[in-house]
Each structure stands twice: as structure tokens, then as C-alpha cells.
PDB file of C-alpha atoms in Angstrom:
ATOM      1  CA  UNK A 100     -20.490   1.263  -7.402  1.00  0.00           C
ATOM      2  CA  UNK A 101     -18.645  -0.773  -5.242  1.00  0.00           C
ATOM      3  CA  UNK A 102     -17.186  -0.264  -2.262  1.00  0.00           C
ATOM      4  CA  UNK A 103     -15.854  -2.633   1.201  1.00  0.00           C
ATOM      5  CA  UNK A 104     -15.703  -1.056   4.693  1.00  0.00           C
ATOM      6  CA  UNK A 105     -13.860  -2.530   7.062  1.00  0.00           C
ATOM      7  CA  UNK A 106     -15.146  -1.669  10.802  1.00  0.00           C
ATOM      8  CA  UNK A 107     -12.259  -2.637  12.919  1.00  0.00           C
ATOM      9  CA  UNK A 108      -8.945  -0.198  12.241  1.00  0.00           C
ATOM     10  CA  UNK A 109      -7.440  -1.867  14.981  1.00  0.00           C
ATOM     11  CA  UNK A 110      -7.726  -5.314  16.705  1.00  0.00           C
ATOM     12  CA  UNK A 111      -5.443  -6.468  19.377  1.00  0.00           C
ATOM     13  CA  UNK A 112      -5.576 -10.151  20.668  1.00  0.00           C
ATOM     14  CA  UNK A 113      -3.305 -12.267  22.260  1.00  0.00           C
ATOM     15  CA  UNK A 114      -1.373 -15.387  20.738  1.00  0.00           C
ATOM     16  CA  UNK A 115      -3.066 -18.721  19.799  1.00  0.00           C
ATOM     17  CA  UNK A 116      -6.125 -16.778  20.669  1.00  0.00           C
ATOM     18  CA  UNK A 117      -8.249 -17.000  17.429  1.00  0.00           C
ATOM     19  CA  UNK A 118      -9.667 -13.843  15.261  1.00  0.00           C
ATOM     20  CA  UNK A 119     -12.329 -12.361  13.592  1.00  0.00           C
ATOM     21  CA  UNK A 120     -11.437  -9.242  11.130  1.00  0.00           C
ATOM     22  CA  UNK A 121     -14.876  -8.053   9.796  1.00  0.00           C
ATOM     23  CA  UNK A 122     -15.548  -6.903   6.054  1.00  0.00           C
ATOM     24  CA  UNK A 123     -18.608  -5.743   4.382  1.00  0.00           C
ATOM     25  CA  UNK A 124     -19.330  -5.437   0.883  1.00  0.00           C
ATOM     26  CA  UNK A 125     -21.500  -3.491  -1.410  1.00  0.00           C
ATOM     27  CA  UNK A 126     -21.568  -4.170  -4.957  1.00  0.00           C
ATOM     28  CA  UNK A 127     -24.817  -4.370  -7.769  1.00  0.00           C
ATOM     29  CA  UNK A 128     -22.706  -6.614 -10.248  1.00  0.00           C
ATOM     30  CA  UNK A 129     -20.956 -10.145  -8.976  1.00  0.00           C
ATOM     31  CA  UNK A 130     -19.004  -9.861  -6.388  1.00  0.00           C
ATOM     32  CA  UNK A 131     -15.428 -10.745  -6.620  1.00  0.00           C
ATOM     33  CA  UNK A 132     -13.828 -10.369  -3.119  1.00  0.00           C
ATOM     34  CA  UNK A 133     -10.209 -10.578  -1.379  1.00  0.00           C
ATOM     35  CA  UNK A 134      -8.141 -10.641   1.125  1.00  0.00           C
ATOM     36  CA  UNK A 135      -4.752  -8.995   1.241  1.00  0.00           C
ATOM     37  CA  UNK A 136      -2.119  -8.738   4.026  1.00  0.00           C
ATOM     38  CA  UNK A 137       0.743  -6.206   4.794  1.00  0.00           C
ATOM     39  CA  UNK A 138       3.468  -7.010   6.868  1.00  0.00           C
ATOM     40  CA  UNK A 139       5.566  -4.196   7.621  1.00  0.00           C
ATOM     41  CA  UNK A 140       7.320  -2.265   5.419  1.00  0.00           C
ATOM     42  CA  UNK A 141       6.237  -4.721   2.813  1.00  0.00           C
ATOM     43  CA  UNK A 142       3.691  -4.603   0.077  1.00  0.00           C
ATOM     44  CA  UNK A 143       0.327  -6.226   0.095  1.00  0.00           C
ATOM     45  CA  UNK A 144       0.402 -10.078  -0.855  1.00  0.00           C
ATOM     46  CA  UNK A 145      -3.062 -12.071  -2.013  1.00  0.00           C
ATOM     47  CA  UNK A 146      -3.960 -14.320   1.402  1.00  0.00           C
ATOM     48  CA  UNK A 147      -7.315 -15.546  -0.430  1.00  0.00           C
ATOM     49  CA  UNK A 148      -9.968 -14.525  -2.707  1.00  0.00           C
ATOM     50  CA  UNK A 149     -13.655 -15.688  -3.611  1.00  0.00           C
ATOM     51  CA  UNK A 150     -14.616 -15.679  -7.526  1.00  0.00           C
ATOM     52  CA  UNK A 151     -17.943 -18.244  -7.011  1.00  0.00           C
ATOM     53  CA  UNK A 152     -19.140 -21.877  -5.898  1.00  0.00           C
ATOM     54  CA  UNK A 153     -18.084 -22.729  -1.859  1.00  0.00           C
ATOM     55  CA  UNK A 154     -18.536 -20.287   0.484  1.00  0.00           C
ATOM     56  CA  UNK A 155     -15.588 -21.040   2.784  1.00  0.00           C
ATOM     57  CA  UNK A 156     -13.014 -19.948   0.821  1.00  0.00           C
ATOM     58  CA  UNK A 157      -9.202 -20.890   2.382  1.00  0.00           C
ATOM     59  CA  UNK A 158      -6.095 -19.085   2.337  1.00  0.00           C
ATOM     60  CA  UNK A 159      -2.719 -19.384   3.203  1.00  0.00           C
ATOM     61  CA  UNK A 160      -0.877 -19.182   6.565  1.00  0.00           C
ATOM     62  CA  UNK A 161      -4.339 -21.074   7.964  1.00  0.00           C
ATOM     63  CA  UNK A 162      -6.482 -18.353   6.809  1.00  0.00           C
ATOM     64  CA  UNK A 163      -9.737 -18.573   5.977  1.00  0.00           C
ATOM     65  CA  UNK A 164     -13.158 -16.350   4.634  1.00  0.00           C
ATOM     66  CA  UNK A 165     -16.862 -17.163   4.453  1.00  0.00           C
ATOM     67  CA  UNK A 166     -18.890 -15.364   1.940  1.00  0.00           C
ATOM     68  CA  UNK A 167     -22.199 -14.362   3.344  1.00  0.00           C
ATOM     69  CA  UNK A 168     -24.393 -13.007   0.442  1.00  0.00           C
ATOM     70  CA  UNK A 169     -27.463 -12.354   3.127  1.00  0.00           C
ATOM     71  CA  UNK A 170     -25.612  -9.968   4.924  1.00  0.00           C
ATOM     72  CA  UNK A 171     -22.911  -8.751   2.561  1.00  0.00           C
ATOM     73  CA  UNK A 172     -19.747 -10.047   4.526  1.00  0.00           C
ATOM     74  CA  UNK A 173     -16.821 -11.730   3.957  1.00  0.00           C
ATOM     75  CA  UNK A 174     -14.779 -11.945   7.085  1.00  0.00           C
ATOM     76  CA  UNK A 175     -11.243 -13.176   7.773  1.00  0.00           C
ATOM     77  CA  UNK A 176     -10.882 -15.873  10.586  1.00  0.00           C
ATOM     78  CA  UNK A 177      -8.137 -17.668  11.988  1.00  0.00           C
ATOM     79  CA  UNK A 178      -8.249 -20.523  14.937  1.00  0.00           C
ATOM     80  CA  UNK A 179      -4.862 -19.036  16.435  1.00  0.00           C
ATOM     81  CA  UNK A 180      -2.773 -16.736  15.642  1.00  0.00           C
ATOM     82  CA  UNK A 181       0.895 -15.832  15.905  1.00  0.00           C
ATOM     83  CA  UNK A 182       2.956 -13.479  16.784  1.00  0.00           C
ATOM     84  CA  UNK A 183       4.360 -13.041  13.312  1.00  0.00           C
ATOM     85  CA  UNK A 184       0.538 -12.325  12.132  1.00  0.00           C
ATOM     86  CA  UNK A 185       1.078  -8.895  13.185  1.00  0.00           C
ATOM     87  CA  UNK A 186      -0.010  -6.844   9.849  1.00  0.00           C
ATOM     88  CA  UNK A 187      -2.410  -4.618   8.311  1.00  0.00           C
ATOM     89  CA  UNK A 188      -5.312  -6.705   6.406  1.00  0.00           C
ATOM     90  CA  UNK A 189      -7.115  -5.395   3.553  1.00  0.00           C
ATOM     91  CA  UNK A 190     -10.693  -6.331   1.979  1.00  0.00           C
ATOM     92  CA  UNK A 191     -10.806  -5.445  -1.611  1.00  0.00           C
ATOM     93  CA  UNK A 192     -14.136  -5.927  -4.034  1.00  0.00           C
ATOM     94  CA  UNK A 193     -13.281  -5.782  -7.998  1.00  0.00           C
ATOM     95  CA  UNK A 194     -14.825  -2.913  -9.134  1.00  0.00           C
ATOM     96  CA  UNK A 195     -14.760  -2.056 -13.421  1.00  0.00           C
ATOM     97  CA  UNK A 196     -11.350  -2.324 -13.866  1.00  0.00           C
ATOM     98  CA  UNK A 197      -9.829  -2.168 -10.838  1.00  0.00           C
ATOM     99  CA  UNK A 198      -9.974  -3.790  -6.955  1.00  0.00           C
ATOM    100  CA  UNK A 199     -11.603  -1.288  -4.374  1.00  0.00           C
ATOM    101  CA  UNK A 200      -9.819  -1.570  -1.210  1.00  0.00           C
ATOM    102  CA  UNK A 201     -11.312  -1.335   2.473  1.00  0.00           C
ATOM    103  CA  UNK A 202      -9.214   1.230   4.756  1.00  0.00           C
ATOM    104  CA  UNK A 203      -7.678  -1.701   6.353  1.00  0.00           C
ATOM    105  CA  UNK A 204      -7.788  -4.221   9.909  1.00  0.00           C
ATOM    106  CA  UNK A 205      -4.412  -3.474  12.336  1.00  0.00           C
ATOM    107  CA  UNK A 206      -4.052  -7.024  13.588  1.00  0.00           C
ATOM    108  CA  UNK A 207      -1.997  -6.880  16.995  1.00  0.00           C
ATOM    109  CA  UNK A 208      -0.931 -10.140  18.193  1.00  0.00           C
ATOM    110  CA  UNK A 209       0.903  -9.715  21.673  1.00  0.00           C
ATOM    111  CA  UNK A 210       1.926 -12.445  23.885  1.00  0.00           C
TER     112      UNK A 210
ATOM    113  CA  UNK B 297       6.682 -14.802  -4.387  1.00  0.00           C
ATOM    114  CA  UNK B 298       5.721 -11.740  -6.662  1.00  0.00           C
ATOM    115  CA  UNK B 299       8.723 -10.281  -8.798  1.00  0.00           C
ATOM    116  CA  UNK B 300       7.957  -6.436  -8.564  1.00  0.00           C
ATOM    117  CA  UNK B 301      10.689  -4.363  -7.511  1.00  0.00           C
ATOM    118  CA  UNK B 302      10.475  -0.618  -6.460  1.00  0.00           C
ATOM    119  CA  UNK B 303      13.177   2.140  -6.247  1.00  0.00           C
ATOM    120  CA  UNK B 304      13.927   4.073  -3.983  1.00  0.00           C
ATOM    121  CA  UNK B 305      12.762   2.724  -0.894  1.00  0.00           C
ATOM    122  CA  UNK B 306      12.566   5.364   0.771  1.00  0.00           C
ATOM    123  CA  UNK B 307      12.856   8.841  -0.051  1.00  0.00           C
ATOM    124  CA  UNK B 308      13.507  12.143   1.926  1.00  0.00           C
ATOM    125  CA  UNK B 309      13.389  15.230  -0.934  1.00  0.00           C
ATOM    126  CA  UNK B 310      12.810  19.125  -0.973  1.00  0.00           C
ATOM    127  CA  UNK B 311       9.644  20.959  -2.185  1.00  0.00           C
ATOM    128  CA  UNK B 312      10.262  21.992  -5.673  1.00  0.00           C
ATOM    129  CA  UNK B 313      12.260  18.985  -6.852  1.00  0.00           C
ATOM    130  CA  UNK B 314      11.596  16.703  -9.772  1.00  0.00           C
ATOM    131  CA  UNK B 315      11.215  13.277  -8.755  1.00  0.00           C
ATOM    132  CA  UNK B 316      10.996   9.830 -10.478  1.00  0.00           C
ATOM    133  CA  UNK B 317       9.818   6.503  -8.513  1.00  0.00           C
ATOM    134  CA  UNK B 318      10.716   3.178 -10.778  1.00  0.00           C
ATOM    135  CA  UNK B 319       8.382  -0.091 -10.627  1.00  0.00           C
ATOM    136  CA  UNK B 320       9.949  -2.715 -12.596  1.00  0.00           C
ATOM    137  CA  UNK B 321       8.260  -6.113 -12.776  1.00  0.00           C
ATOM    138  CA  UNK B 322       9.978  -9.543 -14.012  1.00  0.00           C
ATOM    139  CA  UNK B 323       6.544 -11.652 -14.570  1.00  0.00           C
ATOM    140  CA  UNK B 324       5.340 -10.129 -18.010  1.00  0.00           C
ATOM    141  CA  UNK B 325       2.241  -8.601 -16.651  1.00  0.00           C
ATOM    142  CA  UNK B 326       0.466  -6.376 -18.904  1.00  0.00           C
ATOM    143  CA  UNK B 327      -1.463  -4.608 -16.417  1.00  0.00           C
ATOM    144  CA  UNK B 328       0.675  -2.082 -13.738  1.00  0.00           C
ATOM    145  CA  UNK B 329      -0.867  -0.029 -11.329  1.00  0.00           C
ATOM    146  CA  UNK B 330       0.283   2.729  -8.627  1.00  0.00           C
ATOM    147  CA  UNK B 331      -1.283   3.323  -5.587  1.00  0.00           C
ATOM    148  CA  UNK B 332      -1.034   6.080  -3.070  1.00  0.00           C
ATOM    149  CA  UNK B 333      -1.265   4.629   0.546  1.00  0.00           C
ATOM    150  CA  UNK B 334      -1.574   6.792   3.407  1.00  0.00           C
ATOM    151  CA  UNK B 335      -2.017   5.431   7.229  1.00  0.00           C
ATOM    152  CA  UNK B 336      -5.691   4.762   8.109  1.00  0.00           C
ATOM    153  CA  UNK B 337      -6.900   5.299   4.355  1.00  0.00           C
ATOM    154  CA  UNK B 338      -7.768   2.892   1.645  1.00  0.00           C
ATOM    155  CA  UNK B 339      -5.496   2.666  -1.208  1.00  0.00           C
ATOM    156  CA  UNK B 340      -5.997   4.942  -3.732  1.00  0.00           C
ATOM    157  CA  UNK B 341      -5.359   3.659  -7.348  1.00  0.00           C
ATOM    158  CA  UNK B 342      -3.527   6.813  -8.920  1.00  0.00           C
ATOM    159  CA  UNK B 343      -2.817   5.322 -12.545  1.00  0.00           C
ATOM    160  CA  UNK B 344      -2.673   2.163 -14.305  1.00  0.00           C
ATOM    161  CA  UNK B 345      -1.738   0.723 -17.964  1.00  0.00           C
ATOM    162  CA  UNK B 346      -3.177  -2.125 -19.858  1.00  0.00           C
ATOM    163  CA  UNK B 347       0.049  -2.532 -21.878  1.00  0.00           C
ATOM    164  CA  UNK B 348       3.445  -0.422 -23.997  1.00  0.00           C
ATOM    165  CA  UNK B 349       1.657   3.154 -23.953  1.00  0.00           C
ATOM    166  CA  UNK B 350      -1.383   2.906 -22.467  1.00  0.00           C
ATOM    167  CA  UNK B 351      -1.560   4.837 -19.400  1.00  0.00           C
ATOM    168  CA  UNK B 352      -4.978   6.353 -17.791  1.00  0.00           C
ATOM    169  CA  UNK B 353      -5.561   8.424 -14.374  1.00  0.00           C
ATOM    170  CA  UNK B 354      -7.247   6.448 -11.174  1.00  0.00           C
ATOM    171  CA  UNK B 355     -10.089   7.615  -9.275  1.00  0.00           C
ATOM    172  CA  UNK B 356      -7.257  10.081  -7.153  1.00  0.00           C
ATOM    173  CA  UNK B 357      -6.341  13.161  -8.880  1.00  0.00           C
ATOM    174  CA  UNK B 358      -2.899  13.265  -8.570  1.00  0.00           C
ATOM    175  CA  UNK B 359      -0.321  15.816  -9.564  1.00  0.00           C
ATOM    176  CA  UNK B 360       1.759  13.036 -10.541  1.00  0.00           C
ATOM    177  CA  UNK B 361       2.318  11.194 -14.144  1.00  0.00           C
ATOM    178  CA  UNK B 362       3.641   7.611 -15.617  1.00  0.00           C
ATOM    179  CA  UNK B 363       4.335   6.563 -18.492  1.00  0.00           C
ATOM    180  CA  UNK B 364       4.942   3.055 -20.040  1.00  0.00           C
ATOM    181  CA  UNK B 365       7.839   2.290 -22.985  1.00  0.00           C
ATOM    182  CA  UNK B 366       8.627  -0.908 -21.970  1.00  0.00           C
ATOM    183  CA  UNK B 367       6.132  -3.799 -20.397  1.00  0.00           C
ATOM    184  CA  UNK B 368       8.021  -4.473 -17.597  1.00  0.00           C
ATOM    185  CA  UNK B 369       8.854  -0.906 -16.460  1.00  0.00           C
ATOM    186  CA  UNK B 370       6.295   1.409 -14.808  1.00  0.00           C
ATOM    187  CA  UNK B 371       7.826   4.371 -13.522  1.00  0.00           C
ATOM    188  CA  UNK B 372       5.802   7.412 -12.106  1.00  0.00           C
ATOM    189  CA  UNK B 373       7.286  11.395 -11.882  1.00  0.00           C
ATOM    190  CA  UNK B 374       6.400  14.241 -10.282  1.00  0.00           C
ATOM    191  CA  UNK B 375       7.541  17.242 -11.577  1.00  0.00           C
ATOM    192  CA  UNK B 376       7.574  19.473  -8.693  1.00  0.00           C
ATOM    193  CA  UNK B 377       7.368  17.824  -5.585  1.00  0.00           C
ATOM    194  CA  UNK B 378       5.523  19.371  -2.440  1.00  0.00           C
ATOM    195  CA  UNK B 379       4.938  18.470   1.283  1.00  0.00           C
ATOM    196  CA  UNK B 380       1.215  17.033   0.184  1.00  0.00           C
ATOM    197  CA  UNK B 381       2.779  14.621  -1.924  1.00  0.00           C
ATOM    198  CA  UNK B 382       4.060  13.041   1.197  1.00  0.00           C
ATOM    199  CA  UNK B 383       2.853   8.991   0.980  1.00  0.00           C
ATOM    200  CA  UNK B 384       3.650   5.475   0.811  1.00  0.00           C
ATOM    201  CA  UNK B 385       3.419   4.641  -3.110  1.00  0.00           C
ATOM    202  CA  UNK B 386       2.749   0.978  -4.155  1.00  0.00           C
ATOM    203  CA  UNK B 387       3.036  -0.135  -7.897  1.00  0.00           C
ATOM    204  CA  UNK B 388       1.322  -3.415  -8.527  1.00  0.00           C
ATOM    205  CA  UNK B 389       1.213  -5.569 -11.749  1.00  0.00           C
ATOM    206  CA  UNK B 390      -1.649  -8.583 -12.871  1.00  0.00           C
ATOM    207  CA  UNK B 391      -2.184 -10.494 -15.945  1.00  0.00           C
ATOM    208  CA  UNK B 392      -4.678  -8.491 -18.765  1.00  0.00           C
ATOM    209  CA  UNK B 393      -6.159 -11.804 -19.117  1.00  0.00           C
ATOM    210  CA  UNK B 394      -7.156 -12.728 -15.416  1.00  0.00           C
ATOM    211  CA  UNK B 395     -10.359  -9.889 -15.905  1.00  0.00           C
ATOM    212  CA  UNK B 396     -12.112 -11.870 -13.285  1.00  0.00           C
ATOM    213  CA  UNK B 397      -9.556 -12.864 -10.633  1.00  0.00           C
ATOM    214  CA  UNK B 398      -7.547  -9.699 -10.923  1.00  0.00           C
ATOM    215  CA  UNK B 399      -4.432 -11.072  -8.498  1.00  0.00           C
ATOM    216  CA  UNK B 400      -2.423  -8.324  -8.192  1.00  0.00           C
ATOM    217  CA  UNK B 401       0.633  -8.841  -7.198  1.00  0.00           C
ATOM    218  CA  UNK B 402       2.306  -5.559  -5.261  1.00  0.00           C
ATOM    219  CA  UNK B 403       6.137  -4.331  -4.608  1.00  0.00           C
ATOM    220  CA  UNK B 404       7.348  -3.352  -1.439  1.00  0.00           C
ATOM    221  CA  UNK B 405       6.690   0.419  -1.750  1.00  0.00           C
ATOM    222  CA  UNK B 406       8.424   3.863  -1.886  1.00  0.00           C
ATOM    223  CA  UNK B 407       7.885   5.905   1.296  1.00  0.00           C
ATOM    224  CA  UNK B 408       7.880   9.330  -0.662  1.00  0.00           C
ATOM    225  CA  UNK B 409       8.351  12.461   2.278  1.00  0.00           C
ATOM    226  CA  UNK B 410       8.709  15.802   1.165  1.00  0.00           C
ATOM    227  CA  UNK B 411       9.820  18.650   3.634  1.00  0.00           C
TER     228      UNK B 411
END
């Protein structure tokens, strides 16, 4: 089955610091993997996904992922962040039928 | 931007009442989803449709049902509503034809709370 797990519930950093939000898969079929973001009170919007060929997979808002089949990660990075990058980011593998969702990375961005 | 709207926003009810939470979408999508979001948890798909009167359960049981008459509307009911149905509920929509990429495109939520 598969499944994501997000270590970090909660990462504070401080603006046009850059970031790291970590996200580890499992899956025993191809992996299909994504990013979502949720601002508050919002709903989750796609910031980018990885189907297959280059690793370094971009997104918007200056977003970007690196698949790492070796040690089952795909983690978020951005150079520097805003202020208005304060949200909740979620990994999700596809699963049969359905996207499996992480329990989520609190970005904080003070500054 | 996606066009998936949700209704009510927000919603403060008493145990025992019957309530209905609408997800309409404007982009044609076959596939519709709800999801039951609680702070510090994962989503957890409750239902979703392939298409006009297909509906199946998630991996959450959930007290709740949907049903789906029209492609574009989604909307989900629960007959008797009590404090544990207390949650954020997202309804989210994707093409049946993007198996692979599976973009799903969410509205903004209903914040359900039950006292």
C-alpha cells in the first residue's frame, strides 16, 4: 500500500531565508507524487507533481521537488521565502484510485 | 484557478439535526471526492464518484452519505448530526481520464461544528 509521512508538523523560518519541507514515500507500484498547499481557510491547490523522466520537478510560486528513488523522498525546497508562504503543505502518493495524503508541513514564515 | 464551490462555509448546528453540505463544480469533472480534514491529520477520503450515480465509501467510515444526480453537483448529508462529526470537509473534483496525473482540484471547505 502506499503511504507518505511527512516528519516536520511544524517549521518556522524567517523571510528570504530558504526551506526544506521533508516527505517520504512508500509505495510497491510507480510512484506518482505531489505537492499541495493550503493557505488559510482555503482549499488545497496542486504546487507540483512528479509522473516520470527529470528528477527536479518545478512548481509554481518558485517551488521546487527532487525525486530521490534511493531514499524514497521527495522534498519541497524554496531559495526564499515570503511572508505570504505561510500555509500548510501536503505530500500526497497516488494510491489505486485515489491520492494518499501526508499529515501535512506548518510552514511559518515570520519576519 | 479551480471552479469548485462549497456551501456553507461554515457551519455551527445542534446534535440531532439533519444536515446537507453542497459541492458544485463548473469544470465537467467526472470524478468528485469528499474529504474529512481534521488539524494535524491527513485527509481522509470519505467518498468519491466516477460519474451520474456512482458513488462508493473511502477508506474512513463515515456516518455520512452522497449521492450524485447531476455531474457537476456532489452534495454529502448526514442524517443526524453529532459532536464527532465536528471537521473541516473538502470536496474535490479531477478528470476520469487523467488516471495517472490525478490533479485534483479542491473547494474551499465547510468547517462543519456540532455542539
Amino acid at each position: 500500500a502506499q503511504s507518505v509521512t511527512q516528519l516536520d508538523s511544524q517549521v518556522p523560518v524567517f523571510e528570504e531565508a530558504p526551506v526544506e519541507l521533508r516527505c517520504n514515500y512508500s509505495s510497491s507500484v510507480s510512484v506518482y507524487l505531489f505537492w499541495y498547499v493550503q493557505y488559510p481557510n482555503q482549499g488545497l491547490q496542486l504546487l507540483l507533481k512528479y509522473l516520470s523522466g527529470s528528477t527536479l520537478v518545478k512548481g509554481i510560486n518558485g517551488f521546487e521537488a527532487e525525486f530521490n528513488k534511493s531514499q524514497t523522498s521527495f522534498h519541497l525546497r524554496k531559495p526564499s521565502v515570503h511572508i505570504s508562504d505561510t500555509a500548510e503543505y501536503f505530500c500526497a502518493v497516488r494510491g489505486f484510485q485515489k491520492l494518499v495524503f501526508g499529515t501535512g508541513t506548518r510552514l511559518l514564515v515570520s519576519p | 484557478e479551480a471552479d469548485i464551490y462549497q456551501t456553507p462555509r461554515y457551519l455551527v448546528i445542534g446534535t440531532g439535526k439533519k444536515i446537507t453540505l453542497e459541492c458544485s463544480q463548473t469544470m465537467g469533472h467526472d470524478k468528485m471526492y469528499w474529504y474529512q480534514q481534521d488539524p494535524g491529520m491527513e485527509l481522509h477520503l470519505i467518498h468519491y464518484s466516477y460519474g451520474v450515480n456512482s458513488t462508493e465509501k473511502g477508506d474512513l467510515s463515515s456516518e455520512s452519505t452522497v449521492s450524485r444526480i447531476r455531474t457537476e453537483h456532489f452534495p454529502l448529508t448526514l442524517e443526524s448530526a453529532r459532536p464527532s462529526h465536528t471537521s473541516q470537509y473538502l470536496c474535490a473534483s479531477s478528470e476520469l481520464r487523467d488516471r495517472i496525473q490525478e490533479t485534483q482540484y479542491f473547494g474551499p471547505g465547510t468547517r462543519l461544528l456540532v455542539l
